[in-house]
Amino acid sequence: MTYKFSKRVPQSDTDAVGDILKVAGDPKVMSFAGGLPAPELFPVEQVKKAADKVLDEKGQSALQYGSSQGVPELRDVILKRLKVEGIDTDTDHVMVATGSQQSIDLTGKMFIDEGSTVIVEDPTYLTAIDVFRSYGARFVGVDMDEDGMRMDSLEEALKANPDTRLIYTVPTFQNPTGRTMTLARRKKLVELAEKYDVMILEDNPYGAIRWEGENLPALKSLDKSNHVIYMGTMSKIFAPGLRLGWVVADPKLIKKYTMMKQSADLHTDSFAQYVAAEYFAENDINEHIAAITALYHKREQIMVNAVDKYFPEGVTHSNPEGGMFLWVMVPGVEDSQKLFDAALKRNVAIVPGDPFFGNQTIPGTFRMNYSNTPEDKIEDGVKRLAEAIEEVMADGEK
Amino acid sequence: MTYKFSKRVPQSDTDAVGDILKVAGDPKVMSFAGGLPAPELFPVEQVKKAADKVLDEKGQSALQYGSSQGVPELRDVILKRLKVEGIDTDTDHVMVATGSQQSIDLTGKMFIDEGSTVIVEDPTYLTAIDVFRSYGARFVGVDMDEDGMRMDSLEEALKANPDTRLIYTVPTFQNPTGRTMTLARRKKLVELAEKYDVMILEDNPYGAIRWEGENLPALKSLDKSNHVIYMGTMSKIFAPGLRLGWVVADPKLIKKYTMMKQSADLHTDSFAQYVAAEYFAENDINEHIAAITALYHKREQIMVNAVDKYFPEGVTHSNPEGGMFLWVMVPGVEDSQKLFDAALKRNVAIVPGDPFFGNQTIPGTFRMNYSNTPEDKIEDGVKRLAEAIEEVMADGEK
């Protein structure tokens, strides 16, 4: 059988990132590659209590088909979380999704036609690139600096691409860089979206995990003209395994999202939705987030200190005020894959930079994750990684 | 803001079926409209035990990100279920999906380009039509009779449409008709798929719920050349709320499905997967299916007896040997919506036939569900429905 695939299916059978994560899953390997939360902080006992209560009190509803827009109890919980981010709205503006990944997928499906332009930060979340590409997107990357996406570059990109359908951004503790967009740029971004009449897809999985600096308002909270679609998730503050995310947009748009979601998976797991709603009702989520933040901060400090101590001269890195990732730039290295290979030889895994770029890559870059490695192991991993970088840099000079 | 949607988004904001189900959800209305399992049979206590055990023994894994292909323990459970249907395979051939709806969505995304032909039974599962249409499908409907899809019509359709990408079929207790494809036709269908080199998407949500006749082999079990993609689900034999389904295909294809699924929602809820695997390990699923089958059979008999007793002369219906649906044909009625309206005036809901057809409809048809209505209420609902039909038939004669 020769399969006649649609244009959306990647021709290659190699899944570069999947292969990296598979290698990184080897117990011999110390992995800074994934983007996994620290599982030791998952509130397993509280989830058990919540699950028992849900099954005792509304077991039949939790196991039955449910609404495509989501369980009302969970949408109420989401409204409270949104308030913390400066978004004051009501349940008509909210749809529950099967994780943020589904929010991205539905957005791609709804807004991108073959050849449509999508503006992304350079670099950006790699699976968003995969999704948008599968719907036929053409990418225009916008430069970043330590203050996030550069607004002068963005305006140039908007002028040059009047057909742009979407600006995709992770404004806070961005994946993969860990960088945060300043307030001035947030205001400017919303202004530009309005001026050029382009939708922004704001992805905010990490925003709650901040140990330094001031909380910044979500783009959605600055948006007066429905140019921002906001996405949130339970994955980094509660439990990614349950696949619970949400989309916030005006009710007209939420109605379309809900129709598209119905086609995609009918609705998100009812049991998981009720369990999450019950967990949030019975526990102090801010206390839990504080515990996560304290642990990740500790790990980030150990990692950054080790990086500053062991990495060769000239190597630079981002300075995250929260979130899960550090972005490293190694001068004089053309092929990021060499950094991965040299690290793996020393049983350390990172994600080389290339898949995070829509088209033009910045060579010699890679992403490190600190949330998922115990404190006492980080320094040793960074040391070995430093040797790998030295080797590749020395090779480059030959 | 004027949204610039992709071609995949339906222009209309009206969701005909959604509206019907909303009306049918009114407590005043007796609904034969939905396709919901009987919630009183959900094994709530056993799920609670399973959830507790999962959280006690592997809570961190159940709440963490997981494999896009699915939890190995659940894939083992699925292999056992597949054996019952004559499909002897291994875990490389299986991917867990977020319900069968996701299997349909991913299949549409992978196989349908703008203008691709999809052959469907006339009528067929309405949300499959929505999904395939969203990817640009052009539908060719094939006539059915009480023995399922007609193979002479199918071969004509295949000859006339050499570019056909997919034949979508629900061979057993079909939705919406309740009809079952005979063994001879199953063999012929697989033969035709091979001859014309077209993929079959076999959707089997109801097959296990049989009270009459012999079990028939799945198309997949007759397929020697990888022309059949098989879809199964937990929704009708366990709990639809958990959104657990599976795709069975050759490993090369499963690899593509897994890549596409990763883009769609990363993976299916880990907790739900572990809970289902645990439930199946600790309980006799065949006993549970027998209880479901006995109840639905009782309800079906009451409904069919009442239909035969009260519906006007000339009205015909299918004779399901299992599953959840009855298909009714009313002679002389041009507009199925009139049947819905007349029924609703009497506080009874059905689904009018039109949305189940890819293009040309059969007028005067509707679907009735019996699995979700208590035995003591069915006859009264059918009586009122009979009055509605009489009214519409009388109108038609004027």
Coordinates of N, CA and C in Angstrom, one line a residue, chain A residues 107-250:
Chain A
T107 N -6.4 27.0 16.5 CA -6.1 28.3 16.0 C -5.5 28.3 14.6
G108 N -4.6 27.4 14.4 CA -4.0 27.1 13.1 C -5.0 26.7 12.1
K109 N -5.8 25.8 12.5 CA -6.9 25.3 11.6 C -7.9 26.4 11.2
M110 N -8.1 27.2 12.2 CA -9.2 28.3 11.9 C -8.6 29.5 11.2
F111 N -7.3 29.8 11.3 CA -6.9 31.0 10.7 C -5.9 30.9 9.5
I112 N -5.3 29.7 9.4 CA -4.3 29.6 8.4 C -4.7 28.8 7.1
D113 N -4.6 29.5 6.0 CA -4.8 28.8 4.7 C -3.5 28.6 4.1
E114 N -3.5 27.7 3.1 CA -2.2 27.5 2.3 C -1.5 28.8 2.0
G115 N -0.3 29.0 2.4 CA 0.4 30.2 2.1 C 0.2 31.4 3.0
S116 N -0.7 31.3 4.0 CA -0.9 32.4 4.9 C 0.4 32.7 5.7
T117 N 0.6 34.0 5.9 CA 1.8 34.4 6.7 C 1.5 34.3 8.2
V118 N 2.4 33.7 9.0 CA 2.3 33.7 10.4 C 3.6 34.3 10.9
I119 N 3.5 35.4 11.7 CA 4.7 36.0 12.3 C 5.0 35.4 13.7
V120 N 6.2 35.0 13.8 CA 6.6 34.3 15.1 C 7.9 35.0 15.6
E121 N 8.1 34.8 16.9 CA 9.3 35.3 17.5 C 10.4 34.3 17.0
D122 N 11.6 34.9 16.8 CA 12.7 34.0 16.4 C 13.7 34.0 17.5
P123 N 13.8 32.8 18.2 CA 13.1 31.5 18.0 C 11.8 31.5 18.8
T124 N 11.0 30.4 18.6 CA 9.8 30.2 19.2 C 9.5 28.7 19.5
Y125 N 8.3 28.5 20.2 CA 7.9 27.1 20.6 C 7.8 26.2 19.3
L126 N 8.6 25.2 19.3 CA 8.8 24.4 18.1 C 7.6 23.7 17.6
T127 N 6.7 23.2 18.5 CA 5.6 22.4 18.1 C 4.5 23.4 17.5
A128 N 4.5 24.6 17.9 CA 3.7 25.6 17.3 C 4.1 25.7 15.8
I129 N 5.3 25.8 15.5 CA 5.8 25.8 14.1 C 5.3 24.6 13.4
D130 N 5.5 23.4 13.9 CA 5.0 22.2 13.3 C 3.5 22.3 12.9
V131 N 2.7 22.7 13.9 CA 1.2 22.8 13.7 C 0.9 23.8 12.6
F132 N 1.4 25.0 12.7 CA 1.1 26.1 11.7 C 1.6 25.6 10.3
R133 N 2.7 25.0 10.3 CA 3.2 24.5 9.0 C 2.3 23.5 8.4
S134 N 1.7 22.6 9.2 CA 0.8 21.6 8.7 C -0.4 22.2 8.1
Y135 N -0.8 23.4 8.4 CA -1.9 24.1 7.8 C -1.5 25.0 6.6
G136 N -0.2 24.9 6.3 CA 0.2 25.7 5.1 C 0.9 27.0 5.4
A137 N 1.2 27.3 6.7 CA 1.8 28.6 7.0 C 3.1 28.9 6.4
R138 N 3.3 30.1 6.0 CA 4.6 30.7 5.6 C 5.1 31.5 6.8
F139 N 6.3 31.3 7.3 CA 6.7 32.0 8.5 C 7.5 33.2 8.3
V140 N 7.3 34.3 9.0 CA 8.1 35.4 9.1 C 8.6 35.6 10.5
G141 N 9.9 35.4 10.7 CA 10.4 35.5 12.1 C 10.8 36.9 12.4
V142 N 10.6 37.3 13.7 CA 10.9 38.6 14.1 C 12.0 38.5 15.2
D143 N 13.1 39.3 15.1 CA 14.2 39.3 16.0 C 13.7 39.5 17.4
M144 N 14.4 39.0 18.4 CA 14.2 39.3 19.8 C 15.5 39.8 20.4
D145 N 15.3 40.5 21.5 CA 16.5 40.8 22.4 C 16.1 40.4 23.8
E146 N 16.8 40.8 24.8 CA 16.5 40.4 26.1 C 15.1 41.0 26.6
D147 N 14.6 42.0 25.9 CA 13.3 42.5 26.2 C 12.1 41.9 25.4
G148 N 12.4 40.8 24.7 CA 11.4 40.1 23.9 C 11.4 40.5 22.5
M149 N 10.3 40.3 21.8 CA 10.2 40.6 20.4 C 10.5 42.1 20.1
R150 N 11.3 42.4 19.1 CA 11.6 43.8 18.8 C 10.4 44.4 18.0
M151 N 9.9 45.5 18.4 CA 8.7 46.1 17.8 C 9.1 46.8 16.5
D152 N 10.3 47.3 16.3 CA 10.6 47.9 15.0 C 10.7 46.8 14.0
S153 N 11.2 45.6 14.3 CA 11.3 44.5 13.4 C 9.9 44.0 13.1
L154 N 9.0 44.0 14.1 CA 7.7 43.5 13.9 C 6.9 44.4 12.9
E155 N 7.1 45.7 13.1 CA 6.3 46.6 12.2 C 6.8 46.5 10.8
E156 N 8.1 46.3 10.6 CA 8.6 46.1 9.3 C 8.0 44.8 8.7
A157 N 7.9 43.8 9.5 CA 7.3 42.5 9.0 C 5.9 42.7 8.7
L158 N 5.1 43.5 9.5 CA 3.7 43.7 9.2 C 3.5 44.5 7.9
K159 N 4.4 45.5 7.7 CA 4.3 46.3 6.5 C 4.6 45.4 5.3
A160 N 5.6 44.6 5.4 CA 6.0 43.8 4.3 C 5.1 42.6 4.0
N161 N 4.2 42.3 5.0 CA 3.3 41.1 4.8 C 1.9 41.5 5.2
P162 N 1.2 42.3 4.3 CA -0.1 42.8 4.7 C -1.2 41.6 4.8
D163 N -0.8 40.5 4.3 CA -1.7 39.3 4.4 C -1.5 38.5 5.7
T164 N -0.8 39.0 6.7 CA -0.5 38.2 7.9 C -1.8 37.8 8.6
R165 N -1.9 36.6 8.9 CA -3.1 36.1 9.6 C -3.0 36.1 11.1
L166 N -1.7 35.9 11.6 CA -1.5 35.7 13.0 C -0.1 36.1 13.5
I167 N -0.1 36.7 14.6 CA 1.2 36.9 15.3 C 1.2 36.0 16.5
Y168 N 2.1 35.0 16.5 CA 2.1 34.1 17.7 C 3.2 34.5 18.6
T169 N 2.9 34.7 19.9 CA 3.9 35.1 20.9 C 3.7 34.5 22.2
V170 N 4.9 34.2 22.9 CA 4.9 33.8 24.3 C 5.6 34.9 25.0
P171 N 4.8 35.9 25.5 CA 5.4 37.1 26.0 C 6.2 36.9 27.3
T172 N 5.9 35.9 28.1 CA 6.5 35.8 29.4 C 7.3 34.5 29.6
F173 N 8.5 34.6 29.9 CA 9.4 33.5 30.1 C 9.3 32.6 28.9
Q174 N 9.6 33.2 27.8 CA 9.3 32.5 26.5 C 10.0 31.2 26.4
N175 N 9.4 30.3 25.6 CA 10.0 29.1 25.2 C 10.5 29.3 23.8
P176 N 11.8 29.1 23.5 CA 12.8 28.5 24.3 C 13.7 29.5 25.0
T177 N 13.5 30.8 25.0 CA 14.6 31.7 25.5 C 14.5 32.1 26.9
G178 N 13.3 31.9 27.5 CA 13.1 32.4 28.9 C 12.9 33.9 29.0
R179 N 13.0 34.6 27.9 CA 12.9 36.1 27.9 C 11.4 36.5 28.1
T180 N 11.3 37.8 28.6 CA 10.0 38.4 28.9 C 9.9 39.7 28.2
M181 N 8.8 39.9 27.6 CA 8.5 41.1 26.8 C 8.2 42.2 27.8
T182 N 8.8 43.4 27.7 CA 8.6 44.5 28.6 C 7.1 45.1 28.4
L183 N 6.7 45.9 29.4 CA 5.4 46.5 29.4 C 5.2 47.4 28.1
A184 N 6.3 48.2 27.9 CA 6.2 49.1 26.8 C 6.0 48.4 25.5
R185 N 6.7 47.3 25.3 CA 6.6 46.5 24.1 C 5.2 45.8 24.0
R186 N 4.7 45.4 25.2 CA 3.3 44.8 25.2 C 2.3 45.7 24.6
K187 N 2.4 47.0 25.1 CA 1.5 48.0 24.7 C 1.6 48.3 23.2
K188 N 2.9 48.3 22.7 CA 3.1 48.6 21.3 C 2.6 47.4 20.5
L189 N 2.8 46.2 20.9 CA 2.4 45.0 20.2 C 0.9 45.1 19.9
V190 N 0.1 45.4 21.0 CA -1.3 45.4 20.9 C -1.7 46.5 19.9
E191 N -1.0 47.6 20.0 CA -1.3 48.8 19.2 C -1.0 48.4 17.7
L192 N 0.1 47.7 17.4 CA 0.4 47.3 16.1 C -0.6 46.3 15.5
A193 N -1.1 45.4 16.3 CA -2.1 44.4 15.9 C -3.3 45.1 15.5
E194 N -3.7 46.2 16.2 CA -4.9 46.9 15.9 C -4.6 47.7 14.6
K195 N -3.5 48.4 14.5 CA -3.2 49.3 13.4 C -3.2 48.4 12.1
Y196 N -2.6 47.2 12.1 CA -2.5 46.4 10.9 C -3.6 45.4 10.9
D197 N -4.5 45.4 11.8 CA -5.7 44.5 11.9 C -5.3 43.1 11.7
V198 N -4.4 42.6 12.6 CA -3.9 41.3 12.6 C -4.2 40.7 14.0
M199 N -4.5 39.4 14.0 CA -4.8 38.7 15.3 C -3.5 38.3 16.0
I200 N -3.5 38.5 17.3 CA -2.3 38.0 18.1 C -2.8 36.7 18.8
L201 N -2.0 35.7 18.8 CA -2.2 34.5 19.6 C -1.2 34.5 20.8
E202 N -1.7 34.8 22.0 CA -0.9 35.0 23.2 C -0.9 33.7 23.9
D203 N 0.3 33.1 24.1 CA 0.5 31.8 24.7 C 1.2 32.1 26.0
N204 N 0.5 31.7 27.1 CA 1.1 32.1 28.5 C 1.1 30.9 29.4
P205 N 2.0 29.9 29.1 CA 2.0 28.7 30.0 C 2.8 28.9 31.3
Y206 N 3.8 29.9 31.2 CA 4.8 29.9 32.3 C 4.6 31.2 33.2
G207 N 3.7 32.1 32.8 CA 3.6 33.4 33.4 C 3.5 33.4 34.9
A208 N 2.8 32.4 35.5 CA 2.6 32.4 37.0 C 3.9 32.1 37.8
I209 N 4.9 31.5 37.1 CA 6.1 31.0 37.8 C 7.2 32.1 37.7
R210 N 7.0 33.1 38.5 CA 8.0 34.3 38.5 C 8.6 34.4 39.9
W211 N 10.0 34.6 39.9 CA 10.7 34.8 41.1 C 11.4 36.1 41.2
E212 N 11.3 36.9 40.1 CA 12.0 38.1 40.1 C 11.2 39.1 39.2
G213 N 11.3 40.4 39.6 CA 10.7 41.4 38.7 C 9.2 41.5 39.0
E214 N 8.6 42.4 38.4 CA 7.1 42.7 38.6 C 6.3 41.8 37.6
N215 N 5.1 41.4 38.1 CA 4.1 40.8 37.2 C 3.8 41.8 36.1
L216 N 3.7 41.3 34.8 CA 3.3 42.2 33.7 C 1.9 41.8 33.2
P217 N 1.1 42.8 32.8 CA -0.2 42.4 32.3 C -0.1 41.6 31.0
A218 N -1.1 40.7 30.9 CA -1.3 39.9 29.7 C -1.6 40.8 28.6
L219 N -1.2 40.5 27.3 CA -1.6 41.3 26.2 C -3.1 41.4 26.1
K220 N -3.8 40.3 26.4 CA -5.2 40.3 26.4 C -5.8 41.3 27.2
S221 N -5.2 41.7 28.4 CA -5.7 42.7 29.3 C -5.6 44.1 28.7
L222 N -4.7 44.2 27.7 CA -4.5 45.5 27.1 C -5.3 45.7 25.8
D223 N -6.0 44.7 25.4 CA -6.6 44.6 24.1 C -8.1 45.1 24.2
K224 N -8.4 46.2 23.5 CA -9.7 46.8 23.6 C -10.5 46.4 22.4
S225 N -9.9 45.8 21.4 CA -10.6 45.6 20.1 C -10.6 44.2 19.6
N226 N -10.5 43.2 20.6 CA -10.6 41.8 20.2 C -9.6 41.3 19.2
H227 N -8.4 41.9 19.3 CA -7.3 41.4 18.4 C -6.4 40.4 19.1
V228 N -6.7 40.1 20.4 CA -5.9 39.1 21.1 C -6.7 37.8 21.4
I229 N -6.2 36.7 21.1 CA -6.7 35.4 21.6 C -5.7 34.9 22.6
Y230 N -6.2 34.6 23.8 CA -5.3 34.3 24.9 C -5.4 32.8 25.2
M231 N -4.2 32.1 25.5 CA -4.2 30.7 25.8 C -3.6 30.5 27.2
G232 N -4.2 29.7 28.0 CA -3.6 29.4 29.3 C -3.6 27.9 29.5
T233 N -3.0 27.4 30.5 CA -2.9 25.9 30.7 C -2.7 25.6 32.2
M234 N -3.2 24.4 32.6 CA -2.9 23.8 33.9 C -1.5 23.1 33.9
S235 N -0.9 23.0 32.8 CA 0.3 22.1 32.7 C 1.5 22.5 33.6
K236 N 1.7 23.8 33.7 CA 2.9 24.1 34.5 C 2.5 24.5 36.0
I237 N 1.3 24.7 36.3 CA 0.9 25.1 37.7 C 0.2 24.0 38.4
F238 N -0.2 22.9 37.7 CA -1.0 21.8 38.3 C -0.5 20.5 37.8
A239 N -0.9 20.0 36.6 CA -0.5 18.7 36.1 C -0.7 18.6 34.6
P240 N 0.4 18.5 33.9 CA 0.3 18.4 32.4 C -0.4 17.1 31.9
G241 N -0.3 16.0 32.7 CA -0.8 14.8 32.3 C -2.3 14.8 32.0
L242 N -3.0 15.7 32.7 CA -4.5 15.8 32.5 C -4.9 16.5 31.2
R243 N -4.0 17.2 30.6 CA -4.2 17.9 29.3 C -5.4 18.9 29.4
L244 N -5.2 19.9 30.2 CA -6.2 20.9 30.4 C -5.7 22.3 30.1
G245 N -6.2 22.9 29.1 CA -5.9 24.3 28.7 C -7.1 25.1 28.5
W246 N -7.0 26.4 28.1 CA -8.1 27.2 27.8 C -7.8 28.3 26.8
V247 N -8.8 28.7 26.0 CA -8.7 29.7 25.1 C -9.7 30.8 25.6
V248 N -9.2 32.1 25.5 CA -10.0 33.2 25.9 C -10.1 34.2 24.7
A249 N -11.3 34.4 24.3 CA -11.6 35.3 23.1 C -13.0 35.8 23.2
D250 N -13.4 36.7 22.2 CA -14.8 37.2 22.4 C -15.7 36.1 22.0

